[in-house]
Short mmCIF file of C-alpha atoms in Angstrom, two decimals:
data_model
loop_
_atom_site.label_atom_id
_atom_site.label_comp_id
_atom_site.label_asym_id
_atom_site.label_seq_id
_atom_site.Cartn_x
_atom_site.Cartn_y
_atom_site.Cartn_z
CA MET G 1 -0.31 -0.13 -0.34
CA PHE G 2 2.34 2.62 0.91
CA HIS G 3 5.91 2.50 -1.42
CA LYS G 4 9.15 4.72 -0.39
CA GLU G 5 12.51 3.89 -1.02
CA LEU G 6 14.10 1.22 1.25
CA GLU G 7 17.63 2.22 2.42
CA ARG G 8 19.94 -0.69 2.71
CA ARG G 9 20.37 -0.38 7.03
CA ASP G 10 16.37 -0.69 6.98
CA PHE G 11 16.59 -3.62 5.02
CA ILE G 12 19.07 -5.62 7.17
CA GLY G 13 17.41 -4.42 10.53
CA THR G 14 14.26 -6.09 8.86
CA LEU G 15 15.98 -9.11 7.66
CA GLY G 16 17.97 -9.68 11.24
CA ALA G 17 13.98 -9.10 12.38
CA LEU G 18 12.57 -11.77 10.30
CA LEU G 19 15.93 -14.18 10.85
CA GLY G 20 14.99 -14.80 14.26
CA LEU G 21 11.73 -14.23 14.30
CA ALA G 22 11.59 -17.10 11.83
CA THR G 23 13.59 -19.47 14.39
CA LEU G 24 11.48 -18.79 16.94
CA PRO G 25 8.95 -21.74 17.84
CA ALA G 26 5.37 -21.26 16.63
CA SER G 27 4.45 -21.66 20.46
CA ALA G 28 6.61 -18.11 21.20
CA LEU G 29 3.84 -16.67 18.79
CA ALA G 30 0.96 -18.29 20.26
CA ALA G 31 -1.23 -16.09 22.57
CA SER G 32 0.48 -15.16 25.56
CA GLN G 33 -1.39 -15.22 29.28
CA GLN G 34 -0.25 -11.82 29.68
CA ALA G 35 -2.17 -10.01 27.04
CA SER G 36 -0.47 -7.36 26.11
CA ILE G 37 -2.43 -4.93 23.69
CA PRO G 38 -5.10 -3.53 26.93
CA ALA G 39 -8.40 -4.29 25.43
CA SER G 40 -9.24 -0.85 24.57
CA GLN G 41 -6.65 -1.01 21.94
CA ALA G 42 -7.30 -3.94 20.32
CA ALA G 43 -9.89 -2.68 17.88
CA LEU G 44 -7.65 -0.11 17.40
CA VAL G 45 -4.46 -2.69 16.35
CA ALA G 46 -6.80 -4.41 14.20
CA ALA G 47 -7.83 -1.12 11.87
CA VAL G 48 -4.70 -0.44 11.71
CA ALA G 49 -3.39 -3.63 10.21
CA ASP G 50 -6.54 -4.17 8.41
CA THR G 51 -6.18 -0.67 6.85
CA MET G 52 -2.00 -1.77 6.03
CA ILE G 53 -3.21 -5.20 4.15
CA PRO G 54 -7.07 -4.93 3.60
CA ARG G 55 -8.41 -7.82 2.96
CA THR G 56 -9.13 -8.30 -1.16
CA ASP G 57 -9.26 -11.50 -2.79
CA THR G 58 -6.55 -11.93 -0.72
CA PRO G 59 -6.70 -12.29 2.55
CA GLY G 60 -5.99 -9.20 4.52
CA ALA G 61 -3.62 -8.93 7.53
CA VAL G 62 -7.29 -9.46 10.56
CA ASP G 63 -8.45 -12.47 8.27
CA VAL G 64 -4.13 -14.30 9.22
CA GLY G 65 -4.45 -12.86 12.85
CA VAL G 66 -1.46 -9.95 12.47
CA PRO G 67 -2.68 -8.35 15.66
CA LYS G 68 -3.62 -11.71 17.72
CA LEU G 69 0.47 -12.44 16.36
CA LEU G 70 1.65 -8.60 17.44
CA SER G 71 -0.08 -9.10 20.73
CA ALA G 72 2.10 -12.06 21.24
CA LEU G 73 5.35 -10.63 20.35
CA LEU G 74 5.05 -7.50 22.79
CA ALA G 75 3.87 -9.91 25.62
CA ASN G 76 6.97 -12.62 24.84
CA TRP G 77 9.82 -10.60 22.75
CA ALA G 78 9.80 -6.93 22.78
CA ALA G 79 11.51 -4.88 25.87
CA PRO G 80 9.59 -2.65 28.63
CA ALA G 81 10.00 0.25 25.70
CA THR G 82 9.65 -1.16 22.74
CA ARG G 83 6.03 -2.28 23.32
CA THR G 84 6.02 1.25 25.25
CA ALA G 85 6.48 2.89 21.78
CA LEU G 86 5.03 0.56 19.24
CA LEU G 87 2.08 0.50 21.31
CA GLY G 88 2.36 4.97 21.51
CA GLN G 89 2.13 4.34 17.49
CA PHE G 90 -1.34 3.81 18.06
CA ASP G 91 -1.80 6.30 20.13
CA ALA G 92 -0.58 8.39 18.15
CA ILE G 93 -2.75 6.84 14.97
CA ASP G 94 -6.05 7.47 16.86
CA VAL G 95 -4.75 11.44 17.82
CA ALA G 96 -4.53 12.00 14.05
CA ALA G 97 -7.66 10.32 13.41
CA ARG G 98 -9.82 12.46 15.90
CA GLY G 99 -7.73 15.62 15.18
CA ALA G 100 -8.49 15.13 11.30
CA LYS G 101 -11.93 13.21 11.45
CA GLY G 102 -13.66 13.54 15.06
CA LYS G 103 -13.56 9.95 15.95
CA PRO G 104 -11.70 7.39 16.77
CA PHE G 105 -9.56 5.23 14.20
CA ALA G 106 -11.49 1.70 14.89
CA ALA G 107 -14.88 3.66 14.36
CA LEU G 108 -13.89 5.47 11.42
CA LYS G 109 -15.30 4.32 7.66
CA PRO G 110 -12.48 2.47 5.73
CA ALA G 111 -11.93 5.10 3.39
CA ASP G 112 -11.41 7.61 6.13
CA ARG G 113 -9.61 5.35 7.97
CA LEU G 114 -7.08 5.06 4.59
CA ALA G 115 -7.02 8.46 4.46
CA VAL G 116 -6.06 9.61 7.77
CA LEU G 117 -3.37 6.28 7.72
CA LYS G 118 -1.62 7.77 4.48
CA ALA G 119 -0.93 11.40 6.32
CA TYR G 120 0.12 9.75 9.13
CA ASP G 121 2.75 7.62 6.91
CA ALA G 122 3.74 10.68 5.22
CA ALA G 123 3.78 12.85 8.06
CA ASN G 124 5.99 10.24 10.19
CA PHE G 125 7.36 7.16 7.34
CA THR G 126 11.26 8.87 9.47
CA GLN G 127 10.37 7.94 12.58
CA ALA G 128 12.25 4.66 13.79
CA ASP G 129 9.29 3.39 16.21
CA TYR G 130 6.29 4.06 13.47
CA LYS G 131 9.40 2.55 10.66
CA ARG G 132 8.93 -0.35 13.35
CA LEU G 133 5.37 -0.93 13.55
CA ARG G 134 5.02 -1.16 10.02
CA GLY G 135 7.65 -3.36 9.21
CA LEU G 136 6.22 -5.55 12.53
CA ILE G 137 3.00 -5.79 11.01
CA LEU G 138 4.90 -6.59 7.23
CA ILE G 139 6.77 -9.38 8.41
CA LEU G 140 3.69 -11.27 10.60
CA TYR G 141 1.40 -10.95 7.70
CA TYR G 142 3.56 -12.49 5.09
CA ASN G 143 5.68 -14.83 7.25
CA SER G 144 1.67 -16.43 7.78
CA GLU G 145 0.83 -19.43 4.95
CA PRO G 146 -1.59 -16.95 3.58
CA GLY G 147 0.58 -13.92 2.76
CA ALA G 148 3.40 -16.30 1.75
CA THR G 149 1.42 -18.43 -0.54
CA VAL G 150 -1.69 -16.66 -2.00
CA GLU G 151 -0.55 -12.96 -1.91
CA LEU G 152 2.92 -13.75 -3.21
CA ARG G 153 4.00 -15.59 -6.03
CA TYR G 154 6.47 -18.12 -5.00
CA GLU G 155 9.56 -19.70 -8.22
CA HIS G 156 12.35 -21.60 -6.90
CA ALA G 157 14.39 -20.69 -9.86
CA PRO G 158 12.77 -18.11 -12.01
CA GLY G 159 14.64 -19.06 -14.66
CA ALA G 160 16.16 -16.60 -17.21
CA TYR G 161 15.43 -12.34 -17.34
CA GLU G 162 12.54 -12.21 -19.37
CA PRO G 163 12.38 -7.51 -19.30
CA SER G 164 8.97 -7.20 -20.31
CA LEU G 165 6.74 -9.40 -18.43
CA PRO G 166 2.90 -8.03 -18.78
CA ILE G 167 1.46 -7.10 -15.17
CA THR G 168 -2.30 -7.76 -15.09
CA PRO G 169 -4.40 -7.69 -12.14
CA GLN G 170 -3.85 -11.09 -11.29
CA THR G 171 -0.22 -10.68 -10.91
CA ARG G 172 1.20 -11.31 -7.82
CA ALA G 173 4.24 -9.92 -6.24
CA TRP G 174 7.33 -12.40 -6.17
CA ALA G 175 8.15 -14.64 -2.03
CA GLY G 176 11.71 -14.33 -1.87
CA MET G 177 14.39 -11.90 -2.06
CA SER G 178 17.36 -11.43 -3.82
CA PHE G 179 20.57 -10.31 -1.86
CA PHE G 180 22.59 -9.33 -4.89
#
């Protein structure tokens, strides 16, 4: 949804987080006994995740359980300062929605949520805590089975370079990364 140039250090940091996440056992990402996202913020977290990656012809972030996984990460992985900073980003998005639309972010219609989030993204994209929050939502989504197998198209050996492939509405992005 949001396209900005990714710097090398940001990419390496995100890759490190992704590799660390991949080494965790599934039980580490299961719902924690201790709720890390307060009940008062649960609808906000779901609304932000759904706005970043909405359901289309493929499952969205809420469909694959990103809010639940994010809650588990905040409870089991994040240091208290990280947890506070990330939850503070959700609060800041809610404050931006109240200022722009007069309602909490979770109470807005999808089009209004998107407008508020685009404006917030444009103003805060370089902020480290917001970049981390966005990155975690994306990583959790694309590490889910639907994110990795339905949203992305994986081809183990993509073959020869073809400079002019037609792009259609059915074209999917590629799963996998090239470091060179």
